[in-house]
Amino acid sequence: MRRISIFAFITAIFAIAFLAAGTAFYFYSINDKYRHSQMIVQRNVLFAQNILLRLEQNNAAEQIEETAKKYGMRWIRDEKKGVALLKEAKLLGRQPTPFGFIDLLEKRGHIYLLINTFGRLILFEDLRYHPYNPWIVWIYFALTSLVIGLIYWAIWFKLRPLKSLQRCIRKFGEGELGIHCRIEGSDEIAQVSQAIDEAIGRIRMLINSRNLFIRNIMHELKTPLTKGLLTVQMLDESRQKERLERIFMRLDGTISEFGTIEQLSSGKFPLDVRPVTMEDLVDQAIDLAMIDRSKGTYNISPVRIEADFKLLSIALKNLIDNALKYASDRSFHIEADAKRIVVESKGGALKHPLAYYLQPYTQGSDTISGLGLGLYIVDMIAKAHGFGFKYEHSEGLNRFVIVF
């Protein structure tokens, strides 16, 4: 599921609320306008029925005038004026009666009532009529929108520290250990930020302690190694001297590799990316592994790739080491081109999926002897470059592939 920012989510909710309020007020305005016109019609029809009743009772003109005043109507008795008013008047509605009809007319913002009974025309003007005014409805809408806007602003202002907290955590994740995430206040966000700041402080102390420990242990290991190499140099030339030199050099290389991998895992090792030839990469990996080149076969294309020469050679060296350890015939085959590097060896398939062996110090018979840590290092270096790392097994061959 796609992640949505909480601020985008809240904005969307309030936008929907605003649209819903606008739609509700719009339809209310339409309904209110209809109700207003219906009230006018009903009042005029009721008045017309009263006038018809008085006409049937042969009431005098004074009584008709009195009824008109009671309903807020004005009797237009001037025939010429009445004819002029009726010209171009808009018919709003007509209601038939047993002896004629009642017309509701509109002209220039005025409402007129025309009663036709027994062939006699009587015209009245509605003095109480006022056009429908939607401003009241839209004023209420504006006030509602203002309240919605104020609530949105209050929530956004209250949650705004989350953005700075997010930036702080991201910077810490990128390796900026000296950052502080504390937000002053007593609300829940401030309490969370203070807890995170305390956790970052503890993590910073652990990382510093680990770095100090690693530096000390590497120093303590390097010192006897250096003394051992100097001592071996003073021995007479012999196969024993050569073997001791190889052992000390292998230990020295392993310790240096361990330091490089530690820096890479902590995010403090900048990649030195430059053009690298496949032949040089394979040669360097074989030198690091300190093996006889004749133990492998090679199909290497004369191409260049963009990579950190030191790190990628360490990754290839680990794959070669694993191939020699677990190959049934103690040999390996390397294929390399512009798209991938493949280290191939004979043997049975891995007992678990590759992801199992990519965890450092995974428990299992294979990883105890070094496979898990070796593949963990390869995977970490591949990820640092943005490369892929996968495993295949077919026809009795294990194939570990770094995909560029």
mmCIF file of C-alpha atoms in Angstrom:
data_model
loop_
_atom_site.group_PDB
_atom_site.id
_atom_site.type_symbol
_atom_site.label_atom_id
_atom_site.label_comp_id
_atom_site.label_asym_id
_atom_site.label_seq_id
_atom_site.Cartn_x
_atom_site.Cartn_y
_atom_site.Cartn_z
ATOM 1 C CA MET A 1 0.000 0.000 0.000
ATOM 2 C CA ARG A 2 1.331 3.431 -0.918
ATOM 3 C CA ARG A 3 2.349 5.519 2.087
ATOM 4 C CA ILE A 4 0.518 8.827 2.509
ATOM 5 C CA SER A 5 1.878 11.684 4.583
ATOM 6 C CA ILE A 6 -0.252 12.459 7.638
ATOM 7 C CA PHE A 7 -0.252 16.117 6.565
ATOM 8 C CA ALA A 8 -1.473 15.176 3.088
ATOM 9 C CA PHE A 9 -4.113 12.928 4.678
ATOM 10 C CA ILE A 10 -5.359 15.684 7.016
ATOM 11 C CA THR A 11 -5.350 18.191 4.140
ATOM 12 C CA ALA A 12 -7.378 15.775 2.030
ATOM 13 C CA ILE A 13 -9.872 15.228 4.878
ATOM 14 C CA PHE A 14 -10.393 18.969 5.382
ATOM 15 C CA ALA A 15 -10.612 19.559 1.622
ATOM 16 C CA ILE A 16 -13.356 16.928 1.475
ATOM 17 C CA ALA A 17 -15.064 18.553 4.477
ATOM 18 C CA PHE A 18 -14.888 21.960 2.769
ATOM 19 C CA LEU A 19 -16.321 20.567 -0.473
ATOM 20 C CA ALA A 20 -19.033 18.728 1.460
ATOM 21 C CA ALA A 21 -19.960 21.926 3.329
ATOM 22 C CA GLY A 22 -20.020 23.900 0.073
ATOM 23 C CA THR A 23 -22.206 21.273 -1.604
ATOM 24 C CA ALA A 24 -24.573 21.155 1.379
ATOM 25 C CA PHE A 25 -24.957 24.936 1.456
ATOM 26 C CA TYR A 26 -25.449 25.043 -2.310
ATOM 27 C CA PHE A 27 -28.326 22.576 -2.203
ATOM 28 C CA TYR A 28 -29.710 24.266 0.902
ATOM 29 C CA SER A 29 -29.645 27.563 -1.008
ATOM 30 C CA ILE A 30 -31.593 25.990 -3.874
ATOM 31 C CA ASN A 31 -34.119 24.488 -1.464
ATOM 32 C CA ASP A 32 -34.406 27.749 0.478
ATOM 33 C CA LYS A 33 -35.051 29.678 -2.742
ATOM 34 C CA TYR A 34 -37.760 27.197 -3.732
ATOM 35 C CA ARG A 35 -39.336 27.432 -0.269
ATOM 36 C CA HIS A 36 -39.295 31.243 -0.521
ATOM 37 C CA SER A 37 -41.097 31.196 -3.876
ATOM 38 C CA GLN A 38 -43.644 28.675 -2.588
ATOM 39 C CA MET A 39 -44.452 30.881 0.394
ATOM 40 C CA ILE A 40 -45.098 33.805 -1.993
ATOM 41 C CA VAL A 41 -47.350 31.671 -4.176
ATOM 42 C CA GLN A 42 -49.291 30.299 -1.208
ATOM 43 C CA ARG A 43 -49.791 33.761 0.295
ATOM 44 C CA ASN A 44 -50.990 35.203 -3.019
ATOM 45 C CA VAL A 45 -53.300 32.269 -3.718
ATOM 46 C CA LEU A 46 -54.798 32.544 -0.230
ATOM 47 C CA PHE A 47 -55.329 36.273 -0.775
ATOM 48 C CA ALA A 48 -56.910 35.624 -4.185
ATOM 49 C CA GLN A 49 -59.328 33.088 -2.666
ATOM 50 C CA ASN A 50 -60.361 35.683 -0.047
ATOM 51 C CA ILE A 51 -60.996 38.254 -2.782
ATOM 52 C CA LEU A 52 -63.032 35.749 -4.810
ATOM 53 C CA LEU A 53 -65.084 34.972 -1.707
ATOM 54 C CA ARG A 54 -65.804 38.656 -1.153
ATOM 55 C CA LEU A 55 -66.729 39.090 -4.810
ATOM 56 C CA GLU A 56 -69.195 36.192 -4.538
ATOM 57 C CA GLN A 57 -70.690 37.889 -1.462
ATOM 58 C CA ASN A 58 -70.953 41.170 -3.383
ATOM 59 C CA ASN A 59 -68.805 42.992 -0.813
ATOM 60 C CA ALA A 60 -68.092 46.634 -1.374
ATOM 61 C CA ALA A 61 -64.834 47.979 -2.742
ATOM 62 C CA GLU A 62 -63.926 49.251 0.733
ATOM 63 C CA GLN A 63 -63.948 45.689 2.123
ATOM 64 C CA ILE A 64 -61.774 44.514 -0.767
ATOM 65 C CA GLU A 65 -59.339 47.369 -0.054
ATOM 66 C CA GLU A 66 -59.310 46.429 3.621
ATOM 67 C CA THR A 67 -58.529 42.774 2.809
ATOM 68 C CA ALA A 68 -55.764 43.877 0.400
ATOM 69 C CA LYS A 69 -54.138 46.036 3.083
ATOM 70 C CA LYS A 70 -54.369 43.145 5.542
ATOM 71 C CA TYR A 71 -52.376 40.926 3.163
ATOM 72 C CA GLY A 72 -49.942 43.667 2.171
ATOM 73 C CA MET A 73 -51.428 44.069 -1.312
ATOM 74 C CA ARG A 74 -52.240 47.220 -3.288
ATOM 75 C CA TRP A 75 -55.296 47.274 -5.561
ATOM 76 C CA ILE A 76 -54.437 48.852 -8.899
ATOM 77 C CA ARG A 77 -57.764 50.353 -10.003
ATOM 78 C CA ASP A 78 -56.410 52.547 -12.812
ATOM 79 C CA GLU A 79 -57.137 50.540 -15.948
ATOM 80 C CA LYS A 80 -54.515 52.236 -18.117
ATOM 81 C CA LYS A 81 -51.852 51.772 -15.490
ATOM 82 C CA GLY A 82 -52.872 48.150 -15.095
ATOM 83 C CA VAL A 83 -52.630 47.498 -18.856
ATOM 84 C CA ALA A 84 -49.167 49.122 -18.914
ATOM 85 C CA LEU A 85 -48.002 46.948 -16.009
ATOM 86 C CA LEU A 86 -49.253 43.776 -17.646
ATOM 87 C CA LYS A 87 -47.267 44.428 -20.825
ATOM 88 C CA GLU A 88 -44.143 42.245 -20.979
ATOM 89 C CA ALA A 89 -44.914 40.825 -17.541
ATOM 90 C CA LYS A 90 -43.623 37.316 -16.932
ATOM 91 C CA LEU A 91 -46.170 34.660 -16.015
ATOM 92 C CA LEU A 92 -44.976 32.748 -12.974
ATOM 93 C CA GLY A 93 -48.021 30.524 -12.549
ATOM 94 C CA ARG A 94 -51.752 30.152 -13.223
ATOM 95 C CA GLN A 95 -54.405 28.512 -11.106
ATOM 96 C CA PRO A 96 -57.847 27.867 -12.646
ATOM 97 C CA THR A 97 -61.018 28.738 -10.712
ATOM 98 C CA PRO A 98 -64.665 27.740 -11.369
ATOM 99 C CA PHE A 99 -65.314 31.148 -12.906
ATOM 100 C CA GLY A 100 -61.924 32.112 -14.360
ATOM 101 C CA PHE A 101 -58.250 31.940 -13.291
ATOM 102 C CA ILE A 102 -55.636 33.482 -11.050
ATOM 103 C CA ASP A 103 -52.301 34.591 -12.603
ATOM 104 C CA LEU A 104 -49.096 35.318 -10.691
ATOM 105 C CA LEU A 105 -46.934 37.753 -12.679
ATOM 106 C CA GLU A 106 -43.498 39.286 -12.277
ATOM 107 C CA LYS A 107 -42.102 42.478 -13.811
ATOM 108 C CA ARG A 108 -38.981 44.428 -12.899
ATOM 109 C CA GLY A 109 -38.681 42.807 -9.491
ATOM 110 C CA HIS A 110 -42.331 43.300 -8.545
ATOM 111 C CA ILE A 111 -45.019 40.637 -8.129
ATOM 112 C CA TYR A 112 -48.554 41.179 -9.429
ATOM 113 C CA LEU A 113 -51.694 39.133 -8.886
ATOM 114 C CA LEU A 114 -54.286 39.117 -11.678
ATOM 115 C CA ILE A 115 -57.742 37.734 -10.801
ATOM 116 C CA ASN A 116 -60.086 36.897 -13.673
ATOM 117 C CA THR A 117 -63.604 36.054 -12.555
ATOM 118 C CA PHE A 118 -66.837 36.315 -14.509
ATOM 119 C CA GLY A 119 -64.853 38.179 -17.180
ATOM 120 C CA ARG A 120 -63.806 40.842 -14.699
ATOM 121 C CA LEU A 121 -60.057 41.551 -14.279
ATOM 122 C CA ILE A 122 -58.724 42.719 -10.910
ATOM 123 C CA LEU A 123 -55.005 43.533 -10.532
ATOM 124 C CA PHE A 124 -53.058 43.710 -7.247
ATOM 125 C CA GLU A 125 -49.417 44.415 -6.470
ATOM 126 C CA ASP A 126 -47.718 42.433 -3.707
ATOM 127 C CA LEU A 127 -46.118 45.093 -1.493
ATOM 128 C CA ARG A 128 -44.595 42.557 0.901
ATOM 129 C CA TYR A 129 -42.663 40.787 -1.824
ATOM 130 C CA HIS A 130 -38.886 40.897 -1.699
ATOM 131 C CA PRO A 131 -36.606 38.942 -4.027
ATOM 132 C CA TYR A 132 -34.799 35.942 -2.599
ATOM 133 C CA ASN A 133 -31.451 36.947 -1.085
ATOM 134 C CA PRO A 134 -28.908 34.124 -0.891
ATOM 135 C CA TRP A 135 -26.348 36.209 0.992
ATOM 136 C CA ILE A 136 -27.517 34.980 4.384
ATOM 137 C CA VAL A 137 -26.861 31.374 3.350
ATOM 138 C CA TRP A 138 -23.443 32.212 1.926
ATOM 139 C CA ILE A 139 -22.514 34.249 4.994
ATOM 140 C CA TYR A 140 -23.180 31.140 7.074
ATOM 141 C CA PHE A 141 -21.100 29.154 4.573
ATOM 142 C CA ALA A 142 -18.246 31.649 4.908
ATOM 143 C CA LEU A 143 -18.406 31.370 8.703
ATOM 144 C CA THR A 144 -18.438 27.565 8.482
ATOM 145 C CA SER A 145 -15.459 27.657 6.088
ATOM 146 C CA LEU A 146 -13.629 29.946 8.481
ATOM 147 C CA VAL A 147 -14.231 27.532 11.371
ATOM 148 C CA ILE A 148 -13.030 24.582 9.229
ATOM 149 C CA GLY A 149 -9.953 26.599 8.221
ATOM 150 C CA LEU A 150 -9.165 27.516 11.827
ATOM 151 C CA ILE A 151 -9.503 23.891 12.944
ATOM 152 C CA TYR A 152 -7.233 22.786 10.062
ATOM 153 C CA TRP A 153 -4.655 25.433 10.945
ATOM 154 C CA ALA A 154 -4.751 24.455 14.632
ATOM 155 C CA ILE A 155 -4.218 20.749 13.820
ATOM 156 C CA TRP A 156 -1.474 21.529 11.291
ATOM 157 C CA PHE A 157 0.271 23.847 13.776
ATOM 158 C CA LYS A 158 0.035 21.180 16.483
ATOM 159 C CA LEU A 159 1.465 18.455 14.232
ATOM 160 C CA ARG A 160 4.115 20.645 12.581
ATOM 161 C CA PRO A 161 6.869 19.470 14.974
ATOM 162 C CA LEU A 162 6.487 16.000 13.431
ATOM 163 C CA LYS A 163 8.182 17.316 10.273
ATOM 164 C CA SER A 164 11.258 18.485 12.154
ATOM 165 C CA LEU A 165 11.252 15.206 14.096
ATOM 166 C CA GLN A 166 11.094 13.271 10.823
ATOM 167 C CA ARG A 167 14.002 15.272 9.362
ATOM 168 C CA CYS A 168 16.004 14.702 12.530
ATOM 169 C CA ILE A 169 15.460 10.925 12.449
ATOM 170 C CA ARG A 170 16.317 10.808 8.723
ATOM 171 C CA LYS A 171 19.588 12.673 9.317
ATOM 172 C CA PHE A 172 20.427 10.321 12.170
ATOM 173 C CA GLY A 173 19.733 7.360 9.897
ATOM 174 C CA GLU A 174 22.124 8.856 7.346
ATOM 175 C CA GLY A 175 24.905 8.799 9.933
ATOM 176 C CA GLU A 176 24.728 12.282 11.471
ATOM 177 C CA LEU A 177 25.295 11.099 15.028
ATOM 178 C CA GLY A 178 25.672 14.546 16.627
ATOM 179 C CA ILE A 179 22.079 15.574 15.904
ATOM 180 C CA HIS A 180 19.523 16.347 18.628
ATOM 181 C CA CYS A 181 15.783 15.784 18.206
ATOM 182 C CA ARG A 182 14.400 17.250 21.434
ATOM 183 C CA ILE A 183 11.274 19.421 21.037
ATOM 184 C CA GLU A 184 10.301 21.621 23.943
ATOM 185 C CA GLY A 185 6.798 21.189 25.316
ATOM 186 C CA SER A 186 4.606 18.887 27.369
ATOM 187 C CA ASP A 187 2.369 17.316 24.732
ATOM 188 C CA GLU A 188 2.705 13.801 23.343
ATOM 189 C CA ILE A 189 4.833 14.844 20.347
ATOM 190 C CA ALA A 190 7.305 16.620 22.615
ATOM 191 C CA GLN A 191 7.447 13.571 24.894
ATOM 192 C CA VAL A 192 8.094 11.293 21.894
ATOM 193 C CA SER A 193 10.838 13.631 20.629
ATOM 194 C CA GLN A 194 12.471 13.654 24.051
ATOM 195 C CA ALA A 195 12.366 9.838 24.200
ATOM 196 C CA ILE A 196 13.871 9.629 20.692
ATOM 197 C CA ASP A 197 16.563 12.147 21.629
ATOM 198 C CA GLU A 198 17.458 10.058 24.666
ATOM 199 C CA ALA A 199 17.529 6.896 22.525
ATOM 200 C CA ILE A 200 19.798 8.637 19.990
ATOM 201 C CA GLY A 201 22.096 9.642 22.829
ATOM 202 C CA ARG A 202 22.306 6.036 24.046
ATOM 203 C CA ILE A 203 22.874 4.770 20.501
ATOM 204 C CA ARG A 204 25.583 7.406 20.038
ATOM 205 C CA MET A 205 27.304 6.173 23.187
ATOM 206 C CA LEU A 206 27.055 2.543 22.033
ATOM 207 C CA ILE A 207 28.442 3.393 18.584
ATOM 208 C CA ASN A 208 31.308 5.371 20.093
ATOM 209 C CA SER A 209 32.015 2.512 22.493
ATOM 210 C CA ARG A 210 31.930 0.013 19.632
ATOM 211 C CA ASN A 211 34.248 2.131 17.489
ATOM 212 C CA LEU A 212 36.656 2.505 20.379
ATOM 213 C CA PHE A 213 36.526 -1.231 21.032
ATOM 214 C CA ILE A 214 37.131 -2.080 17.365
ATOM 215 C CA ARG A 215 40.020 0.369 17.090
ATOM 216 C CA ASN A 216 41.606 -1.022 20.242
ATOM 217 C CA ILE A 217 41.165 -4.643 19.245
ATOM 218 C CA MET A 218 42.504 -3.995 15.741
ATOM 219 C CA HIS A 219 45.474 -2.194 17.257
ATOM 220 C CA GLU A 220 46.069 -5.058 19.680
ATOM 221 C CA LEU A 221 45.891 -7.568 16.813
ATOM 222 C CA LYS A 222 48.046 -5.535 14.451
ATOM 223 C CA THR A 223 50.861 -5.154 16.970
ATOM 224 C CA PRO A 224 51.632 -8.897 17.414
ATOM 225 C CA LEU A 225 51.091 -9.454 13.682
ATOM 226 C CA THR A 226 53.701 -6.843 12.859
ATOM 227 C CA LYS A 227 56.105 -8.373 15.361
ATOM 228 C CA GLY A 228 55.388 -11.822 13.952
ATOM 229 C CA LEU A 229 56.103 -10.671 10.382
ATOM 230 C CA LEU A 230 59.359 -9.047 11.485
ATOM 231 C CA THR A 231 60.365 -12.203 13.297
ATOM 232 C CA VAL A 232 59.550 -14.376 10.269
ATOM 233 C CA GLN A 233 61.687 -12.106 8.073
ATOM 234 C CA MET A 234 64.703 -12.977 10.206
ATOM 235 C CA LEU A 235 64.250 -16.717 9.614
ATOM 236 C CA ASP A 236 66.234 -18.551 7.001
ATOM 237 C CA GLU A 237 64.546 -19.158 3.675
ATOM 238 C CA SER A 238 62.442 -22.319 3.839
ATOM 239 C CA ARG A 239 58.993 -23.644 3.072
ATOM 240 C CA GLN A 240 58.113 -23.124 6.715
ATOM 241 C CA LYS A 241 59.060 -19.427 6.472
ATOM 242 C CA GLU A 242 56.984 -19.032 3.323
ATOM 243 C CA ARG A 243 53.948 -20.641 4.969
ATOM 244 C CA LEU A 244 54.283 -18.429 8.056
ATOM 245 C CA GLU A 245 54.531 -15.316 5.887
ATOM 246 C CA ARG A 246 51.364 -16.299 4.032
ATOM 247 C CA ILE A 247 49.551 -16.949 7.322
ATOM 248 C CA PHE A 248 50.555 -13.588 8.806
ATOM 249 C CA MET A 249 49.728 -11.738 5.601
ATOM 250 C CA ARG A 250 46.343 -13.458 5.431
ATOM 251 C CA LEU A 251 45.602 -12.473 9.024
ATOM 252 C CA ASP A 252 46.711 -8.893 8.337
ATOM 253 C CA GLY A 253 44.477 -8.753 5.247
ATOM 254 C CA THR A 254 41.535 -10.189 7.187
ATOM 255 C CA ILE A 255 41.902 -7.588 9.941
ATOM 256 C CA SER A 256 42.106 -4.758 7.386
ATOM 257 C CA GLU A 257 39.070 -6.173 5.593
ATOM 258 C CA PHE A 258 37.211 -6.354 8.886
ATOM 259 C CA GLY A 259 37.928 -2.661 9.519
ATOM 260 C CA THR A 260 36.758 -1.690 6.037
ATOM 261 C CA ILE A 261 33.518 -3.668 6.399
ATOM 262 C CA GLU A 262 32.902 -2.116 9.836
ATOM 263 C CA GLN A 263 33.219 1.363 8.349
ATOM 264 C CA LEU A 264 30.942 0.425 5.461
ATOM 265 C CA SER A 265 28.264 -0.956 7.782
ATOM 266 C CA SER A 266 28.334 2.213 9.875
ATOM 267 C CA GLY A 267 27.895 4.365 6.762
ATOM 268 C CA LYS A 268 31.223 6.133 7.209
ATOM 269 C CA PHE A 269 33.036 4.620 4.227
ATOM 270 C CA PRO A 270 32.704 6.804 1.113
ATOM 271 C CA LEU A 271 32.755 4.795 -2.103
ATOM 272 C CA ASP A 272 35.708 5.514 -4.380
ATOM 273 C CA VAL A 273 33.850 4.835 -7.624
ATOM 274 C CA ARG A 274 35.985 4.813 -10.762
ATOM 275 C CA PRO A 275 36.381 2.762 -13.959
ATOM 276 C CA VAL A 276 37.547 -0.758 -13.118
ATOM 277 C CA THR A 277 38.614 -3.460 -15.581
ATOM 278 C CA MET A 278 37.336 -6.978 -14.999
ATOM 279 C CA GLU A 279 40.809 -8.503 -15.371
ATOM 280 C CA ASP A 280 42.267 -6.256 -12.637
ATOM 281 C CA LEU A 281 39.294 -6.952 -10.374
ATOM 282 C CA VAL A 282 39.656 -10.735 -10.651
ATOM 283 C CA ASP A 283 43.442 -10.561 -10.230
ATOM 284 C CA GLN A 284 43.087 -8.448 -7.073
ATOM 285 C CA ALA A 285 40.472 -10.820 -5.610
ATOM 286 C CA ILE A 286 42.746 -13.827 -6.213
ATOM 287 C CA ASP A 287 45.655 -11.994 -4.577
ATOM 288 C CA LEU A 288 43.477 -11.183 -1.550
ATOM 289 C CA ALA A 289 42.351 -14.801 -1.314
ATOM 290 C CA MET A 290 46.021 -15.905 -1.522
ATOM 291 C CA ILE A 291 45.255 -18.886 -3.726
ATOM 292 C CA ASP A 292 46.824 -20.418 -6.765
ATOM 293 C CA ARG A 293 45.231 -18.993 -9.914
ATOM 294 C CA SER A 294 45.236 -22.466 -11.454
ATOM 295 C CA LYS A 295 42.485 -23.551 -9.039
ATOM 296 C CA GLY A 296 39.970 -21.672 -11.153
ATOM 297 C CA THR A 297 38.914 -21.259 -14.752
ATOM 298 C CA TYR A 298 38.003 -17.885 -16.203
ATOM 299 C CA ASN A 299 35.855 -16.374 -18.916
ATOM 300 C CA ILE A 300 36.416 -12.639 -18.496
ATOM 301 C CA SER A 301 35.351 -10.006 -20.995
ATOM 302 C CA PRO A 302 37.729 -7.044 -21.464
ATOM 303 C CA VAL A 303 35.248 -4.480 -20.171
ATOM 304 C CA ARG A 304 35.153 -1.723 -17.563
ATOM 305 C CA ILE A 305 32.546 -0.997 -14.925
ATOM 306 C CA GLU A 306 32.069 1.891 -12.473
ATOM 307 C CA ALA A 307 32.770 0.581 -8.959
ATOM 308 C CA ASP A 308 34.902 0.871 -5.828
ATOM 309 C CA PHE A 309 37.856 -1.332 -6.755
ATOM 310 C CA LYS A 310 38.826 -2.171 -3.159
ATOM 311 C CA LEU A 311 35.338 -3.103 -1.957
ATOM 312 C CA LEU A 312 34.276 -5.061 -5.032
ATOM 313 C CA SER A 313 37.503 -7.058 -4.986
ATOM 314 C CA ILE A 314 36.781 -7.931 -1.312
ATOM 315 C CA ALA A 315 33.295 -9.116 -2.308
ATOM 316 C CA LEU A 316 34.690 -11.255 -5.154
ATOM 317 C CA LYS A 317 37.378 -12.616 -2.839
ATOM 318 C CA ASN A 318 34.685 -13.797 -0.385
ATOM 319 C CA LEU A 319 32.806 -15.557 -3.185
ATOM 320 C CA ILE A 320 36.019 -17.278 -4.287
ATOM 321 C CA ASP A 321 36.752 -18.331 -0.686
ATOM 322 C CA ASN A 322 33.267 -19.815 -0.331
ATOM 323 C CA ALA A 323 33.544 -21.591 -3.682
ATOM 324 C CA LEU A 324 36.801 -23.264 -2.653
ATOM 325 C CA LYS A 325 35.495 -24.217 0.795
ATOM 326 C CA TYR A 326 32.301 -25.876 -0.385
ATOM 327 C CA ALA A 327 33.092 -27.057 -3.919
ATOM 328 C CA SER A 328 33.186 -30.832 -4.234
ATOM 329 C CA ASP A 329 36.274 -30.651 -6.485
ATOM 330 C CA ARG A 330 37.923 -27.663 -4.711
ATOM 331 C CA SER A 331 37.818 -25.520 -7.859
ATOM 332 C CA PHE A 332 35.777 -22.634 -9.208
ATOM 333 C CA HIS A 333 34.861 -20.881 -12.413
ATOM 334 C CA ILE A 334 34.436 -17.110 -12.934
ATOM 335 C CA GLU A 335 32.449 -15.453 -15.688
ATOM 336 C CA ALA A 336 32.488 -11.664 -15.942
ATOM 337 C CA ASP A 337 31.104 -9.177 -18.429
ATOM 338 C CA ALA A 338 29.595 -5.696 -18.425
ATOM 339 C CA LYS A 339 26.363 -6.942 -16.815
ATOM 340 C CA ARG A 340 27.433 -9.337 -14.069
ATOM 341 C CA ILE A 341 30.081 -11.401 -12.281
ATOM 342 C CA VAL A 342 29.352 -15.087 -11.720
ATOM 343 C CA VAL A 343 31.323 -17.349 -9.353
ATOM 344 C CA GLU A 344 30.447 -20.982 -10.072
ATOM 345 C CA SER A 345 31.419 -24.186 -8.250
ATOM 346 C CA LYS A 346 30.250 -27.777 -8.067
ATOM 347 C CA GLY A 347 28.218 -28.866 -5.049
ATOM 348 C CA GLY A 348 24.815 -29.398 -3.541
ATOM 349 C CA ALA A 349 22.233 -26.654 -3.281
ATOM 350 C CA LEU A 350 22.029 -24.464 -0.167
ATOM 351 C CA LYS A 351 19.744 -25.886 2.498
ATOM 352 C CA HIS A 352 18.010 -22.536 3.031
ATOM 353 C CA PRO A 353 17.046 -19.575 0.811
ATOM 354 C CA LEU A 354 19.839 -17.072 0.149
ATOM 355 C CA ALA A 355 18.237 -14.499 2.487
ATOM 356 C CA TYR A 356 18.924 -16.863 5.404
ATOM 357 C CA TYR A 357 22.684 -16.701 4.788
ATOM 358 C CA LEU A 358 22.751 -12.929 4.289
ATOM 359 C CA GLN A 359 22.208 -12.350 8.006
ATOM 360 C CA PRO A 360 25.458 -11.961 9.961
ATOM 361 C CA TYR A 361 26.204 -14.804 12.363
ATOM 362 C CA THR A 362 23.120 -16.766 11.349
ATOM 363 C CA GLN A 363 22.930 -20.006 13.321
ATOM 364 C CA GLY A 364 23.512 -23.091 11.227
ATOM 365 C CA SER A 365 26.241 -25.516 10.324
ATOM 366 C CA ASP A 366 27.104 -23.633 7.151
ATOM 367 C CA THR A 367 27.370 -20.217 8.730
ATOM 368 C CA ILE A 368 29.461 -21.384 11.661
ATOM 369 C CA SER A 369 32.249 -22.157 9.233
ATOM 370 C CA GLY A 370 31.996 -18.746 7.638
ATOM 371 C CA LEU A 371 29.556 -18.883 4.728
ATOM 372 C CA GLY A 372 26.913 -16.658 6.292
ATOM 373 C CA LEU A 373 29.319 -13.859 7.202
ATOM 374 C CA GLY A 374 31.020 -14.039 3.809
ATOM 375 C CA LEU A 375 27.769 -13.702 1.914
ATOM 376 C CA TYR A 376 26.639 -10.970 4.302
ATOM 377 C CA ILE A 377 29.734 -8.978 3.342
ATOM 378 C CA VAL A 378 29.143 -9.597 -0.386
ATOM 379 C CA ASP A 379 25.507 -8.507 -0.106
ATOM 380 C CA MET A 380 26.410 -5.374 1.860
ATOM 381 C CA ILE A 381 29.027 -4.315 -0.708
ATOM 382 C CA ALA A 382 26.630 -5.003 -3.583
ATOM 383 C CA LYS A 383 23.913 -2.889 -1.933
ATOM 384 C CA ALA A 384 26.390 -0.053 -1.288
ATOM 385 C CA HIS A 385 27.008 0.051 -5.061
ATOM 386 C CA GLY A 386 23.340 -0.344 -5.959
ATOM 387 C CA PHE A 387 24.078 -3.781 -7.471
ATOM 388 C CA GLY A 388 21.993 -6.924 -7.121
ATOM 389 C CA PHE A 389 23.104 -10.199 -5.553
ATOM 390 C CA LYS A 390 21.446 -13.544 -6.234
ATOM 391 C CA TYR A 391 21.989 -17.287 -6.049
ATOM 392 C CA GLU A 392 21.191 -20.052 -8.539
ATOM 393 C CA HIS A 393 21.642 -23.818 -8.509
ATOM 394 C CA SER A 394 21.282 -26.017 -11.569
ATOM 395 C CA GLU A 395 22.886 -29.186 -12.909
ATOM 396 C CA GLY A 396 24.938 -29.649 -9.724
ATOM 397 C CA LEU A 397 26.428 -26.136 -9.884
ATOM 398 C CA ASN A 398 26.160 -23.334 -7.314
ATOM 399 C CA ARG A 399 26.171 -19.903 -8.967
ATOM 400 C CA PHE A 400 26.562 -16.690 -6.982
ATOM 401 C CA VAL A 401 25.881 -13.667 -9.176
ATOM 402 C CA ILE A 402 26.600 -9.944 -8.662
ATOM 403 C CA VAL A 403 24.389 -8.062 -11.137
ATOM 404 C CA PHE A 404 25.458 -4.556 -12.159
#
